[in-house]
Coordinates of C-alpha atoms in Angstrom, one line a residue:
X27 CA -23.6 -12.6 -10.4
X28 CA -26.9 -10.8 -10.9
X29 CA -29.6 -12.0 -8.5
X30 CA -33.2 -11.3 -9.6
X31 CA -34.8 -13.1 -6.5
X32 CA -37.0 -11.1 -4.2
X33 CA -35.9 -11.2 -0.5
X34 CA -38.2 -13.4 1.7
X35 CA -39.3 -10.5 3.8
X36 CA -40.5 -8.5 0.7
X37 CA -42.2 -11.6 -0.7
X38 CA -44.1 -11.9 2.5
X39 CA -45.1 -8.3 2.4
X40 CA -46.2 -8.6 -1.2
X41 CA -48.2 -11.7 -0.4
X42 CA -50.0 -9.9 2.5
X43 CA -50.7 -6.9 0.4
X44 CA -52.1 -9.1 -2.4
X45 CA -54.4 -10.8 0.1
X46 CA -55.6 -7.5 1.4
X47 CA -56.3 -6.3 -2.1
X48 CA -58.4 -9.5 -2.8
X49 CA -60.3 -9.3 0.4
X50 CA -60.9 -5.5 0.8
X51 CA -59.8 -3.4 -2.1
X52 CA -61.3 -4.9 -5.3
X53 CA -64.7 -5.7 -3.6
X54 CA -65.0 -1.9 -2.8
X55 CA -64.1 -0.5 -6.2
X56 CA -67.7 -0.2 -7.1
X57 CA -68.2 2.2 -4.1
X58 CA -65.8 4.9 -5.5
X59 CA -67.3 8.2 -6.4
X60 CA -65.4 9.5 -9.5
X61 CA -63.4 12.6 -8.7
X62 CA -64.1 12.2 -5.0
X63 CA -62.8 8.7 -4.0
X64 CA -64.2 6.3 -1.5
X65 CA -66.7 7.4 1.1
X66 CA -64.6 8.9 3.9
X67 CA -65.8 6.4 6.7
X68 CA -65.1 3.4 4.5
X69 CA -61.7 4.7 3.5
X70 CA -60.7 5.4 7.1
X71 CA -61.8 1.9 8.1
X72 CA -59.7 0.3 5.4
X73 CA -56.7 2.5 6.3
X74 CA -57.0 1.3 9.9
X75 CA -57.0 -2.3 8.8
X76 CA -53.8 -1.7 6.8
X77 CA -52.1 0.0 9.8
X78 CA -53.0 -3.0 12.0
X79 CA -51.3 -5.3 9.5
X80 CA -48.1 -3.2 9.4
X81 CA -48.6 -2.4 5.7
X82 CA -49.0 1.5 6.0
X83 CA -46.9 3.9 4.1
X84 CA -44.2 1.9 2.2
X85 CA -42.4 5.2 1.4
X86 CA -41.9 6.2 5.0
X87 CA -39.3 5.1 7.6
X88 CA -40.5 3.0 10.5
X89 CA -40.0 5.8 13.1
X90 CA -42.6 7.8 11.2
X91 CA -45.1 5.0 11.0
X92 CA -44.1 3.6 7.7
X93 CA -42.7 0.3 6.5
X94 CA -39.1 1.4 5.8
X95 CA -38.5 -0.9 2.9
X96 CA -36.3 1.3 0.6
X97 CA -36.9 2.1 -3.0
X98 CA -36.8 -1.5 -4.3
X99 CA -39.3 -2.5 -1.7
X100 CA -41.5 0.5 -2.6
X101 CA -41.4 -0.5 -6.2
X102 CA -42.3 -4.1 -5.6
X103 CA -45.3 -3.2 -3.5
X104 CA -46.5 -0.4 -5.6
X105 CA -46.9 -2.7 -8.5
X106 CA -49.6 -4.4 -6.5
X107 CA -51.1 -1.3 -5.1
X108 CA -51.3 0.2 -8.5
X109 CA -53.8 -2.5 -9.7
X110 CA -56.6 -0.4 -8.2
X111 CA -57.2 3.4 -8.4
X112 CA -58.4 3.4 -4.8
X113 CA -55.5 1.5 -3.2
X114 CA -52.8 4.1 -2.9
X115 CA -54.9 6.2 -0.4
X116 CA -55.8 3.0 1.4
X117 CA -52.1 2.1 1.9
X118 CA -51.1 5.7 2.7
X119 CA -49.0 6.3 -0.3
X120 CA -51.1 8.5 -2.6
X121 CA -49.8 11.6 -4.4
X122 CA -49.4 14.4 -3.5
X123 CA -49.1 13.4 0.2
X124 CA -46.5 10.8 -0.3
X125 CA -44.1 13.3 -2.1
X126 CA -44.9 16.0 0.5
X127 CA -44.0 13.6 3.3
X128 CA -40.7 12.9 1.6
X129 CA -39.9 16.6 1.2
X130 CA -40.8 17.4 4.9
X131 CA -38.7 14.5 6.1
X132 CA -35.7 15.9 4.2
X133 CA -36.1 19.6 4.8
X134 CA -38.5 20.4 7.6
X135 CA -37.5 21.8 11.0
X136 CA -38.3 19.7 14.1
X137 CA -41.3 22.0 14.7
X138 CA -42.5 21.8 11.1
X139 CA -42.3 18.0 11.3
X140 CA -44.5 17.8 14.4
X141 CA -46.9 20.4 13.1
X142 CA -47.2 19.2 9.4
X143 CA -45.5 15.9 8.8
X144 CA -46.8 14.0 11.8
X145 CA -50.5 14.3 11.0
X146 CA -49.7 13.8 7.3
X147 CA -47.7 10.6 7.8
X148 CA -50.5 9.2 10.1
X149 CA -53.1 9.9 7.4
X150 CA -55.1 12.2 9.6
X151 CA -54.8 15.1 7.1
X152 CA -54.2 15.7 3.5
X153 CA -52.0 18.2 1.7
X154 CA -51.3 19.6 -1.7
X155 CA -48.2 20.7 -3.7
X156 CA -48.6 24.1 -5.5
X157 CA -46.1 24.5 -8.3
X158 CA -47.8 24.4 -11.8
X159 CA -49.0 27.7 -13.2
X160 CA -51.4 28.3 -16.2
X161 CA -49.3 31.2 -17.5
X162 CA -46.0 29.1 -17.6
X163 CA -45.1 25.8 -19.3
X164 CA -45.0 23.1 -16.7
X165 CA -42.0 21.5 -18.5
X166 CA -39.9 24.6 -17.6
X167 CA -40.6 25.6 -14.0
X168 CA -37.7 28.1 -14.0
X169 CA -40.3 30.5 -15.4
X170 CA -42.6 30.4 -12.4
X171 CA -44.2 33.8 -11.7
X172 CA -45.7 33.3 -8.3
X173 CA -43.6 35.4 -5.8
X174 CA -43.0 35.3 -2.1
X175 CA -41.5 38.6 -0.7
X176 CA -40.2 38.9 2.8
X177 CA -42.0 41.5 4.9
X178 CA -40.5 41.6 8.3
X179 CA -41.2 38.2 10.0
X180 CA -43.6 37.2 7.2
X181 CA -43.7 36.0 3.6
X182 CA -46.2 37.7 1.3
X183 CA -47.2 35.3 -1.5
X184 CA -48.9 36.4 -4.7
X185 CA -49.6 34.1 -7.7
X186 CA -51.8 31.9 -9.8
X187 CA -51.6 28.0 -9.7
X188 CA -53.6 25.3 -11.3
X189 CA -53.9 21.5 -11.5
X190 CA -53.1 21.5 -7.7
X191 CA -54.2 18.0 -6.9
X192 CA -56.0 17.4 -3.6
X193 CA -56.3 21.1 -2.8
X194 CA -60.0 20.9 -1.7
X195 CA -59.9 19.8 2.0
X196 CA -56.1 19.9 2.3
X197 CA -54.7 20.9 5.7
X198 CA -51.8 22.8 4.1
X199 CA -50.1 23.5 0.8
X200 CA -46.4 23.4 0.0
X201 CA -46.1 26.4 -2.3
X202 CA -43.2 26.9 -4.9
X203 CA -42.6 30.6 -5.2
X204 CA -39.9 32.9 -6.5
X205 CA -38.0 34.5 -3.5
X206 CA -35.0 35.9 -5.3
X207 CA -35.8 37.0 -8.9
X208 CA -32.2 38.0 -9.5
X209 CA -30.7 34.6 -8.7
X210 CA -29.7 32.1 -11.3
X211 CA -32.7 30.2 -12.7
X212 CA -32.5 27.1 -10.4
X213 CA -31.9 29.3 -7.2
X214 CA -34.8 31.7 -7.7
X215 CA -37.6 29.7 -6.0
X216 CA -38.2 28.4 -2.5
X217 CA -40.8 26.2 -0.9
X218 CA -43.2 27.6 1.7
X219 CA -45.8 25.9 3.8
X220 CA -49.2 27.6 3.7
X221 CA -51.9 26.3 6.1
X222 CA -55.4 26.1 4.8
X223 CA -57.6 29.0 5.8
X224 CA -54.8 31.5 5.5
X225 CA -56.3 34.8 4.3
X226 CA -55.4 35.2 0.6
X227 CA -55.2 31.5 -0.1
X228 CA -58.2 30.9 -2.4
X229 CA -59.3 27.8 -4.2
X230 CA -61.0 29.1 -7.3
X231 CA -62.3 25.8 -8.7
X232 CA -61.7 22.2 -9.3
X233 CA -60.6 21.9 -12.9
X234 CA -62.4 19.1 -14.8
X235 CA -60.2 16.4 -16.0
X236 CA -60.7 13.3 -18.3
X237 CA -59.3 10.9 -15.8
X238 CA -60.8 9.3 -12.6
X239 CA -59.8 12.4 -10.6
X240 CA -59.3 11.8 -6.9
X241 CA -59.9 13.3 -3.5
X242 CA -59.7 17.0 -3.4
X243 CA -59.8 17.6 -7.1
X244 CA -57.2 19.2 -9.4
X245 CA -57.7 22.8 -8.6
X246 CA -57.0 26.3 -9.7
X247 CA -55.7 28.4 -6.8
X248 CA -54.8 32.0 -6.2
X249 CA -52.5 33.6 -3.7
X250 CA -53.4 37.3 -3.1
X251 CA -51.2 39.0 -0.4
X252 CA -51.2 35.7 1.4
X253 CA -49.2 36.2 4.5
X254 CA -47.5 33.4 6.4
X255 CA -44.6 33.4 9.1
X256 CA -41.1 33.5 7.7
X257 CA -40.5 30.3 9.7
X258 CA -42.8 28.4 7.3
X259 CA -40.0 28.4 4.7
X260 CA -39.1 24.8 3.9
X261 CA -35.4 24.3 3.9
X262 CA -33.1 27.2 2.7
X263 CA -34.0 30.2 0.6
X264 CA -33.5 29.3 -3.0
X265 CA -33.6 25.5 -2.5
X266 CA -37.0 25.0 -4.1
X267 CA -35.8 23.3 -7.2
X268 CA -33.4 21.0 -5.3
X269 CA -36.2 19.9 -3.1
X270 CA -38.6 19.5 -6.0
X271 CA -36.1 17.1 -7.7
X272 CA -35.7 15.2 -4.4
X273 CA -39.6 14.9 -4.3
X274 CA -39.9 13.7 -7.9
X275 CA -37.3 11.0 -8.1
X276 CA -39.0 8.7 -5.5
X277 CA -42.4 9.8 -6.8
X278 CA -41.5 8.5 -10.3
X279 CA -40.5 5.1 -8.9
X280 CA -43.9 4.9 -7.2
X281 CA -45.8 6.1 -10.2
X282 CA -44.1 3.9 -12.7
X283 CA -44.7 0.8 -10.7
X284 CA -48.3 1.7 -10.1
X285 CA -48.7 2.2 -13.8
X286 CA -47.2 -1.3 -14.2
X287 CA -49.8 -2.6 -11.7
X288 CA -52.7 -1.2 -13.7
X289 CA -51.1 -2.5 -17.0
X290 CA -50.5 -6.0 -15.5
X291 CA -54.1 -6.2 -14.3
X292 CA -55.2 -5.1 -17.8
X293 CA -52.9 -7.7 -19.4
X294 CA -54.3 -10.5 -17.2
X295 CA -57.8 -9.4 -18.1
X296 CA -57.0 -9.5 -21.8
X297 CA -55.5 -13.0 -21.5
X298 CA -58.5 -14.4 -19.6
X299 CA -61.1 -12.8 -21.9
X300 CA -59.3 -13.8 -25.1
X301 CA -59.6 -17.5 -24.0
X302 CA -63.2 -17.1 -23.0
X303 CA -64.7 -15.0 -25.8
X304 CA -65.3 -16.7 -29.1
X305 CA -65.5 -15.1 -32.6
X306 CA -66.1 -16.9 -35.9
X307 CA -66.1 -20.3 -34.1
X308 CA -62.9 -20.0 -32.1
X309 CA -61.6 -18.2 -29.1
X310 CA -60.0 -14.7 -29.7
X311 CA -56.8 -16.2 -28.2
X312 CA -56.4 -18.2 -31.4
X313 CA -56.3 -15.1 -33.6
X314 CA -52.8 -14.2 -34.5
X315 CA -53.3 -10.4 -34.0
X316 CA -54.4 -11.1 -30.4
X317 CA -51.5 -13.4 -29.9
X318 CA -49.1 -10.6 -31.1
X319 CA -50.7 -8.2 -28.6
X320 CA -50.2 -10.7 -25.8
X321 CA -46.6 -11.3 -26.7
X322 CA -45.8 -7.6 -27.1
X323 CA -47.5 -6.7 -23.9
X324 CA -45.6 -9.4 -22.0
X325 CA -42.3 -8.2 -23.3
X326 CA -43.0 -4.5 -22.7
X327 CA -44.3 -5.2 -19.1
X328 CA -41.2 -7.2 -18.2
X329 CA -38.9 -4.5 -19.7
X330 CA -40.7 -1.7 -17.8
X331 CA -40.5 -3.7 -14.6
X332 CA -36.8 -4.4 -15.0
X333 CA -36.0 -0.7 -15.9
X334 CA -37.9 0.6 -12.9
X335 CA -36.4 -1.9 -10.5
X336 CA -32.9 -1.0 -11.8
X337 CA -33.6 2.7 -11.2
X338 CA -34.8 1.8 -7.6
X339 CA -31.6 -0.3 -7.0
X340 CA -29.4 2.6 -8.0
X341 CA -31.3 4.9 -5.7
X342 CA -31.0 2.5 -2.8
X343 CA -27.2 2.5 -3.4
X344 CA -27.1 6.3 -3.4
X345 CA -26.1 6.4 -7.1
X346 CA -27.1 9.0 -9.7
X347 CA -30.2 7.6 -11.3
X348 CA -31.4 10.6 -13.2
X349 CA -31.1 8.9 -16.7
X350 CA -32.8 5.8 -15.4
X351 CA -35.6 7.8 -13.7
X352 CA -36.3 9.8 -17.0
X353 CA -36.3 6.6 -19.1
X354 CA -38.9 4.8 -16.9
X355 CA -41.0 7.9 -16.9
X356 CA -41.6 8.0 -20.7
X357 CA -41.2 4.3 -21.3
X358 CA -43.5 3.3 -18.5
X359 CA -46.2 5.7 -19.7
X360 CA -46.1 4.3 -23.2
X361 CA -46.3 0.7 -21.9
X362 CA -49.3 1.7 -19.8
X363 CA -51.1 3.3 -22.6
X364 CA -50.4 0.5 -25.1
X365 CA -51.3 -2.4 -22.9
X366 CA -54.6 -0.9 -21.6
X367 CA -55.5 0.0 -25.2
X368 CA -54.9 -3.6 -26.4
X369 CA -56.9 -5.0 -23.5
X370 CA -59.9 -2.7 -24.3
X371 CA -59.7 -3.8 -28.0
X372 CA -59.9 -7.5 -27.0
X373 CA -62.8 -6.8 -24.8
X374 CA -64.6 -4.9 -27.5
X375 CA -67.7 -2.9 -26.3
X376 CA -67.3 -4.4 -22.8
X377 CA -63.9 -2.8 -22.5
X378 CA -65.4 0.5 -23.5
X379 CA -68.1 0.2 -20.8
X380 CA -67.8 0.9 -17.1
X381 CA -68.4 -2.8 -16.3
X382 CA -64.6 -3.3 -16.1
X383 CA -61.9 -1.0 -14.8
X384 CA -60.3 -0.7 -18.3
X385 CA -62.0 2.5 -19.4
X386 CA -60.9 4.3 -16.2
X387 CA -57.4 2.9 -16.6
X388 CA -57.4 4.2 -20.2
X389 CA -58.5 7.7 -19.2
X390 CA -56.0 7.9 -16.3
X391 CA -53.2 6.5 -18.6
X392 CA -53.2 9.5 -20.9
X393 CA -52.2 11.8 -18.2
X394 CA -49.1 9.7 -17.4
X395 CA -47.4 11.2 -20.6
X396 CA -47.9 14.7 -19.2
X397 CA -47.5 14.9 -15.4
X398 CA -44.2 14.7 -13.6
X399 CA -42.6 16.1 -16.9
X400 CA -43.9 15.4 -20.4
X401 CA -42.3 12.5 -22.4
X402 CA -40.7 14.8 -24.7
X403 CA -38.7 16.6 -22.0
X404 CA -37.6 13.4 -20.5
X405 CA -36.3 12.1 -23.8
X406 CA -34.4 15.3 -24.4
X407 CA -32.8 15.0 -20.9
X408 CA -31.8 11.4 -21.4
X409 CA -30.2 12.2 -24.8
X410 CA -28.3 15.2 -23.5
X411 CA -26.9 13.3 -20.4
X412 CA -25.8 10.4 -22.6
X413 CA -24.2 12.7 -25.1
X414 CA -22.3 14.6 -22.4
X415 CA -20.5 11.3 -21.7
X416 CA -19.3 11.0 -25.2
X417 CA -18.3 14.7 -25.3
X418 CA -15.9 14.1 -22.4
X419 CA -14.4 11.1 -24.2
X420 CA -13.9 13.2 -27.3
X421 CA -16.0 10.8 -29.4
X422 CA -18.6 13.3 -30.7

């Protein structure tokens, strides 16, 4: 029997998060500075309130100050958190910090955990993840050109990165660099922790983007003879791609459900406004085109939700969810774009204005089809993995 009910403890958590959003998050959305986030003092105050309620860091285990609610729990709360662009940082689950915490939990030494993970998990510092390069297609990271060469007890890093989210003000970067150029493609790179202020670690600029941005910008970064201790290696030499996949799986669950939250909020706004706004003597809700948009959006939102929860369920069971993760990535991004677009159309000029969050959702939504792997790559991966099953059976 398939049980779609939500456990009482998670229903309670969702209810408390919803109440917090109503009381503290939505009322502060007008205080956000685009590409910078909330004023630091206000954000810290809201984070302390979240911690006091036991709602901090849904992605972390309890012994690291988090909620310890598993992937399904993370999915269910992220749908609510995703309804506002300022909420992920308030609840201690914003990218790239959340993903970096998960990598550090998995691969860091005891000393690295105390030095880097502890303050990050507590929200006392921020971090960044330096993998994407301007000279290399982000969809094929096996071509990374940044290198880290061992020199005695140090790594010497040289390379060029960009779209490094949160780099300005980050306490450290986790850098993906080639440590063995002769190895097979997925064993060439390693992850190395580089503290801020290390000579040779230069933030060139914050790259302007069309979305709402965020704290620390999306930066171009250079490493020029950047020297860090060998002990800053994260995990084993050559394990960079393995750790990157470990980081991206949970991240896509979180992203897809936050997209769903933004889309659901847009959907609700569309429904309410269509009932209120009149055109040619009747509410917009009476127009068949608008009714089609509402029906299509409801179906797509429910499908995206079930797909994502199914992927989270498989991950909680320790099963291979690579196909499901790729499906929710490209399908969820499409649903987000389509639902927000329809909501803007129903609102007309109001939707195009900054008087509602719709225009910000719309700009942010376009990036969802690119980051964490472009849609086209995920579709190819899904098809290849499905077809492999038929090949083994001798059917194709």
